[in-house]
Short mmCIF file of C-alpha atoms in Angstrom, two decimals:
data_model
loop_
_atom_site.label_atom_id
_atom_site.label_comp_id
_atom_site.label_asym_id
_atom_site.label_seq_id
_atom_site.Cartn_x
_atom_site.Cartn_y
_atom_site.Cartn_z
CA MET A 1 -5.45 -43.18 57.46
CA PRO A 2 -9.25 -43.69 57.65
CA VAL A 3 -11.14 -41.87 54.92
CA TRP A 4 -13.23 -39.88 57.42
CA LEU A 5 -10.00 -38.59 58.96
CA GLN A 6 -8.71 -37.68 55.50
CA ALA A 7 -11.93 -35.74 54.93
CA GLY A 8 -11.41 -33.86 58.19
CA ALA A 9 -7.78 -33.12 57.34
CA TRP A 10 -8.68 -31.72 53.92
CA GLY A 11 -11.45 -29.68 55.52
CA LEU A 12 -8.89 -28.23 57.92
CA VAL A 13 -6.57 -27.38 55.01
CA ALA A 14 -9.38 -25.60 53.17
CA GLY A 15 -10.59 -23.82 56.31
CA GLY A 16 -7.03 -22.93 57.25
CA ALA A 17 -6.91 -20.71 54.17
CA LEU A 18 -9.29 -18.38 56.02
CA VAL A 19 -6.73 -18.06 58.83
CA VAL A 20 -4.00 -17.36 56.26
CA GLY A 21 -6.09 -14.60 54.71
CA ALA A 22 -6.87 -13.12 58.13
CA ALA A 23 -3.18 -13.13 59.05
CA VAL A 24 -2.28 -11.28 55.86
CA ALA A 25 -4.97 -8.67 56.56
CA TRP A 26 -3.84 -8.24 60.18
CA TRP A 27 -0.13 -7.74 59.54
CA VAL A 28 0.03 -6.43 55.96
CA ARG A 29 -1.70 -3.36 54.61
CA VAL A 30 -3.31 -4.68 51.44
CA PRO A 31 -4.81 -2.06 49.07
CA ALA A 32 -8.60 -2.25 48.88
CA ARG A 33 -8.54 -2.72 45.09
CA VAL A 34 -6.23 -5.71 45.46
CA VAL A 35 -8.59 -7.25 48.04
CA ALA A 36 -11.51 -6.68 45.68
CA GLY A 37 -9.66 -8.20 42.75
CA VAL A 38 -8.71 -11.32 44.69
CA MET A 39 -12.29 -11.60 45.95
CA ALA A 40 -13.61 -11.45 42.37
CA PHE A 41 -11.11 -14.13 41.33
CA GLY A 42 -12.21 -16.34 44.22
CA ALA A 43 -15.87 -15.90 43.25
CA GLY A 44 -15.12 -17.09 39.72
CA VAL A 45 -13.23 -20.10 41.06
CA LEU A 46 -16.15 -21.14 43.25
CA ILE A 47 -18.72 -20.68 40.48
CA SER A 48 -16.71 -22.99 38.23
CA ALA A 49 -16.32 -25.62 40.95
CA LEU A 50 -20.00 -25.73 41.84
CA ALA A 51 -21.04 -25.85 38.18
CA PHE A 52 -18.63 -28.51 36.89
CA ASP A 53 -18.06 -30.57 40.02
CA LEU A 54 -20.92 -30.24 42.48
CA VAL A 55 -24.09 -29.69 40.44
CA ASP A 56 -22.95 -31.73 37.45
CA GLU A 57 -21.92 -34.67 39.64
CA ALA A 58 -25.16 -34.44 41.64
CA GLU A 59 -27.29 -34.53 38.48
CA ARG A 60 -25.36 -37.44 37.00
CA SER A 61 -25.65 -39.57 40.14
CA GLY A 62 -29.07 -38.61 41.46
CA GLY A 63 -31.05 -37.09 38.62
CA LEU A 64 -32.29 -33.62 37.73
CA VAL A 65 -35.25 -33.35 40.11
CA PRO A 66 -33.38 -34.14 43.37
CA THR A 67 -30.54 -31.90 42.24
CA ALA A 68 -32.82 -28.98 41.40
CA ALA A 69 -34.74 -29.37 44.67
CA GLY A 70 -31.56 -29.42 46.72
CA PHE A 71 -30.04 -26.51 44.81
CA LEU A 72 -33.06 -24.27 45.35
CA GLY A 73 -33.40 -25.40 48.96
CA GLY A 74 -29.76 -24.64 49.71
CA ALA A 75 -29.98 -21.19 48.16
CA GLY A 76 -33.25 -20.40 49.90
CA GLY A 77 -32.00 -21.60 53.28
CA TYR A 78 -28.82 -19.55 52.97
CA VAL A 79 -30.67 -16.39 51.94
CA LEU A 80 -33.08 -16.73 54.88
CA ALA A 81 -30.30 -17.31 57.41
CA ASN A 82 -28.24 -14.51 55.91
CA ALA A 83 -31.18 -12.10 56.16
CA LEU A 84 -31.66 -12.91 59.83
CA LEU A 85 -27.96 -12.40 60.57
CA ALA A 86 -27.91 -9.15 58.56
CA ARG A 87 -30.51 -7.70 60.93
CA ARG A 88 -28.12 -8.36 63.81
CA GLY A 89 -25.12 -6.64 62.26
CA ALA A 90 -23.54 -9.26 59.99
CA ARG A 91 -24.63 -7.78 56.65
CA HIS A 92 -21.16 -6.57 55.70
CA ARG A 93 -19.09 -9.34 57.28
CA LYS A 94 -16.95 -9.81 54.15
CA ARG A 95 -16.39 -6.08 53.56
CA SER A 96 -12.84 -4.81 54.03
CA GLY A 97 -13.79 -1.14 54.39
CA GLY A 98 -15.55 0.60 57.25
CA GLN A 99 -18.96 -1.00 56.68
CA GLN A 100 -18.78 -3.51 59.52
CA PRO A 101 -20.28 -2.08 62.73
CA SER A 102 -18.36 -2.08 65.98
CA GLU A 103 -19.84 -3.72 69.07
CA ALA A 104 -20.68 -0.26 70.41
CA GLU A 105 -22.60 0.61 67.24
CA ALA A 106 -24.52 -2.68 67.08
CA GLN A 107 -24.54 -4.80 70.22
CA GLY A 108 -24.23 -8.48 69.38
CA SER A 109 -22.82 -7.78 65.93
CA GLY A 110 -19.57 -9.57 66.81
CA THR A 111 -21.43 -12.80 67.49
CA ALA A 112 -23.58 -12.35 64.38
CA ILE A 113 -20.50 -11.82 62.19
CA ALA A 114 -18.87 -14.94 63.64
CA VAL A 115 -22.01 -17.02 63.04
CA GLY A 116 -22.30 -15.59 59.54
CA ALA A 117 -18.71 -16.54 58.74
CA LEU A 118 -19.47 -20.04 59.98
CA LEU A 119 -22.58 -20.13 57.78
CA ASP A 120 -20.42 -19.26 54.77
CA GLY A 121 -17.88 -22.00 55.42
CA ILE A 122 -19.96 -25.07 56.29
CA PRO A 123 -21.56 -25.78 52.86
CA GLU A 124 -18.13 -25.77 51.20
CA SER A 125 -16.74 -28.17 53.79
CA VAL A 126 -19.65 -30.60 53.50
CA ALA A 127 -19.20 -30.60 49.72
CA LEU A 128 -15.50 -31.33 50.20
CA GLY A 129 -16.27 -34.32 52.45
CA LEU A 130 -18.80 -35.62 49.94
CA SER A 131 -16.15 -35.56 47.21
CA LEU A 132 -14.51 -38.55 48.95
CA VAL A 133 -17.69 -40.65 49.04
CA HIS A 134 -17.14 -42.11 45.58
CA GLY A 135 -13.53 -43.10 46.32
CA GLY A 136 -10.40 -42.05 44.48
CA GLY A 137 -9.34 -39.38 46.94
CA VAL A 138 -10.39 -35.81 47.53
CA GLY A 139 -11.85 -33.77 44.67
CA VAL A 140 -8.82 -31.73 43.63
CA ALA A 141 -10.86 -29.13 41.78
CA VAL A 142 -13.24 -28.63 44.72
CA LEU A 143 -10.39 -28.43 47.24
CA SER A 144 -8.46 -25.97 45.07
CA ALA A 145 -11.53 -23.80 44.55
CA ILE A 146 -12.38 -23.64 48.25
CA PHE A 147 -8.78 -22.93 49.28
CA ILE A 148 -8.25 -20.25 46.62
CA SER A 149 -11.53 -18.51 47.48
CA ASN A 150 -11.09 -18.78 51.26
CA VAL A 151 -7.88 -16.73 51.30
CA PRO A 152 -9.55 -13.52 50.00
CA GLU A 153 -12.65 -14.21 52.11
CA GLY A 154 -10.57 -14.33 55.28
CA LEU A 155 -8.47 -11.36 54.14
CA SER A 156 -11.40 -9.09 53.35
CA SER A 157 -13.49 -9.98 56.37
CA ALA A 158 -10.57 -9.73 58.81
CA ALA A 159 -9.61 -6.33 57.39
CA GLY A 160 -13.18 -5.15 58.07
CA MET A 161 -13.10 -6.59 61.59
CA LYS A 162 -9.85 -4.75 62.31
CA ARG A 163 -11.28 -1.47 61.03
CA ALA A 164 -14.32 -1.97 63.28
CA GLY A 165 -11.98 -2.08 66.29
CA ARG A 166 -12.10 -5.80 67.00
CA GLY A 167 -8.95 -7.25 68.55
CA ALA A 168 -6.61 -10.01 67.43
CA GLY A 169 -8.15 -12.43 69.93
CA TYR A 170 -11.58 -12.04 68.36
CA VAL A 171 -10.35 -12.14 64.75
CA PHE A 172 -8.10 -15.19 65.04
CA GLY A 173 -10.46 -16.86 67.48
CA VAL A 174 -13.28 -16.62 64.93
CA TRP A 175 -11.22 -17.96 62.05
CA GLY A 176 -9.60 -20.66 64.18
CA VAL A 177 -13.02 -21.93 65.29
CA ILE A 178 -14.31 -21.80 61.72
CA ALA A 179 -11.29 -23.73 60.40
CA THR A 180 -11.98 -26.40 63.03
CA ALA A 181 -15.68 -26.41 62.14
CA CYS A 182 -14.73 -26.86 58.47
CA ALA A 183 -12.71 -29.95 59.40
CA LEU A 184 -15.59 -31.38 61.44
CA SER A 185 -18.16 -30.59 58.74
CA SER A 186 -16.06 -32.30 56.10
CA ALA A 187 -15.53 -35.42 58.25
CA LEU A 188 -19.18 -35.60 59.29
CA GLY A 189 -20.30 -35.03 55.70
CA TYR A 190 -18.37 -38.12 54.69
CA LEU A 191 -19.36 -40.24 57.71
CA GLY A 192 -23.03 -39.37 57.50
CA LEU A 193 -23.43 -39.98 53.79
CA ARG A 194 -20.88 -42.58 52.73
CA ASP A 195 -23.57 -45.30 52.62
CA ALA A 196 -26.45 -43.06 51.50
CA PRO A 197 -28.33 -43.67 48.22
CA PRO A 198 -27.16 -41.63 45.19
CA GLU A 199 -30.33 -39.52 45.29
CA VAL A 200 -29.66 -38.44 48.87
CA ILE A 201 -26.05 -37.58 48.12
CA ALA A 202 -27.21 -35.63 45.07
CA VAL A 203 -29.63 -33.59 47.18
CA ILE A 204 -27.06 -32.78 49.89
CA THR A 205 -24.39 -31.93 47.32
CA SER A 206 -26.73 -29.62 45.46
CA VAL A 207 -27.91 -28.04 48.75
CA ALA A 208 -24.28 -27.14 49.41
CA ALA A 209 -23.89 -25.84 45.85
CA GLY A 210 -27.01 -23.67 46.10
CA ALA A 211 -25.84 -22.19 49.39
CA ILE A 212 -22.40 -21.47 47.91
CA LEU A 213 -23.87 -19.69 44.89
CA ALA A 214 -26.16 -17.59 47.09
CA MET A 215 -23.16 -16.72 49.29
CA ILE A 216 -21.15 -15.62 46.24
CA ALA A 217 -23.94 -13.35 45.02
CA ASP A 218 -24.80 -11.94 48.47
CA THR A 219 -21.36 -11.38 49.99
CA MET A 220 -18.42 -11.87 47.63
CA ILE A 221 -19.50 -10.08 44.44
CA PRO A 222 -20.69 -6.92 46.26
CA GLU A 223 -17.30 -6.57 47.99
CA ALA A 224 -15.47 -7.13 44.71
CA PHE A 225 -17.57 -4.72 42.67
CA GLU A 226 -17.39 -1.94 45.23
CA ARG A 227 -13.65 -1.51 44.56
CA ALA A 228 -12.84 -3.27 41.28
CA HIS A 229 -15.88 -1.90 39.39
CA ALA A 230 -15.62 -2.60 35.66
CA LEU A 231 -12.78 -5.10 36.12
CA THR A 232 -14.90 -7.36 38.36
CA GLY A 233 -16.39 -9.32 35.47
CA LEU A 234 -13.03 -9.92 33.79
CA ILE A 235 -11.29 -11.00 37.00
CA THR A 236 -14.19 -13.30 37.90
CA THR A 237 -13.95 -14.84 34.44
CA LEU A 238 -10.23 -15.49 34.96
CA GLY A 239 -11.02 -17.23 38.25
CA PHE A 240 -13.66 -19.36 36.56
CA LEU A 241 -11.25 -20.33 33.77
CA THR A 242 -8.50 -21.19 36.26
CA ALA A 243 -10.76 -23.55 38.20
CA PHE A 244 -12.08 -25.06 34.98
CA ALA A 245 -8.52 -25.80 33.85
CA ILE A 246 -7.75 -27.42 37.23
CA GLU A 247 -10.88 -29.55 36.95
CA ARG A 248 -9.98 -30.75 33.46
CA ALA A 249 -6.37 -31.46 34.43
CA SER A 250 -7.28 -33.47 37.56
#
């Protein structure tokens, strides 16, 4: 199988975890504290992956300056895009409670939430595709981190969509499109950068890492803390340690 197709397939696997989470939220009544706990765990997993796989690898291959520039640029770009989407009703897109507005309460919020969910998923998928650039197969730690974190993301967001009165067609349509976009982003990330200089790959990798970290702080941690409170830090730490152990074992 061509490597670009492998990248797309792994992107689909990682993005498919969002659909799995959404399905659980749609058909199973999951307690809010459980959702929050799983979200905190997923945040810790992602933090570990971006620290030990993405940023570290970017700095080693491309140097500190390109890595730092990309990292700050990715975070800044995400925060700006997130702020624009928040003004259109997507501020609480990962919340499982009643914070998400219905279409009647905020016209266009459904589209904004869908675009916001897409914004959250693309950096992870590009990073996954880039993990195949150096050969040796997909980055197991990165793939595991994205998959583990995507399940609670899909679960929490879909639960909020359902509470806001959005139907199954909208919910599964959104996550199905995003899973497909994840596959395309991963494949295109590999195709577009497989022959790029190390400095360019370092910048793009760190852009993805910066966007992921900003996403964790802006959307995942608030949802986790709202319900888990004092346990958020401990559960996040457990997620971090789990991903670190996977990275060392791979």
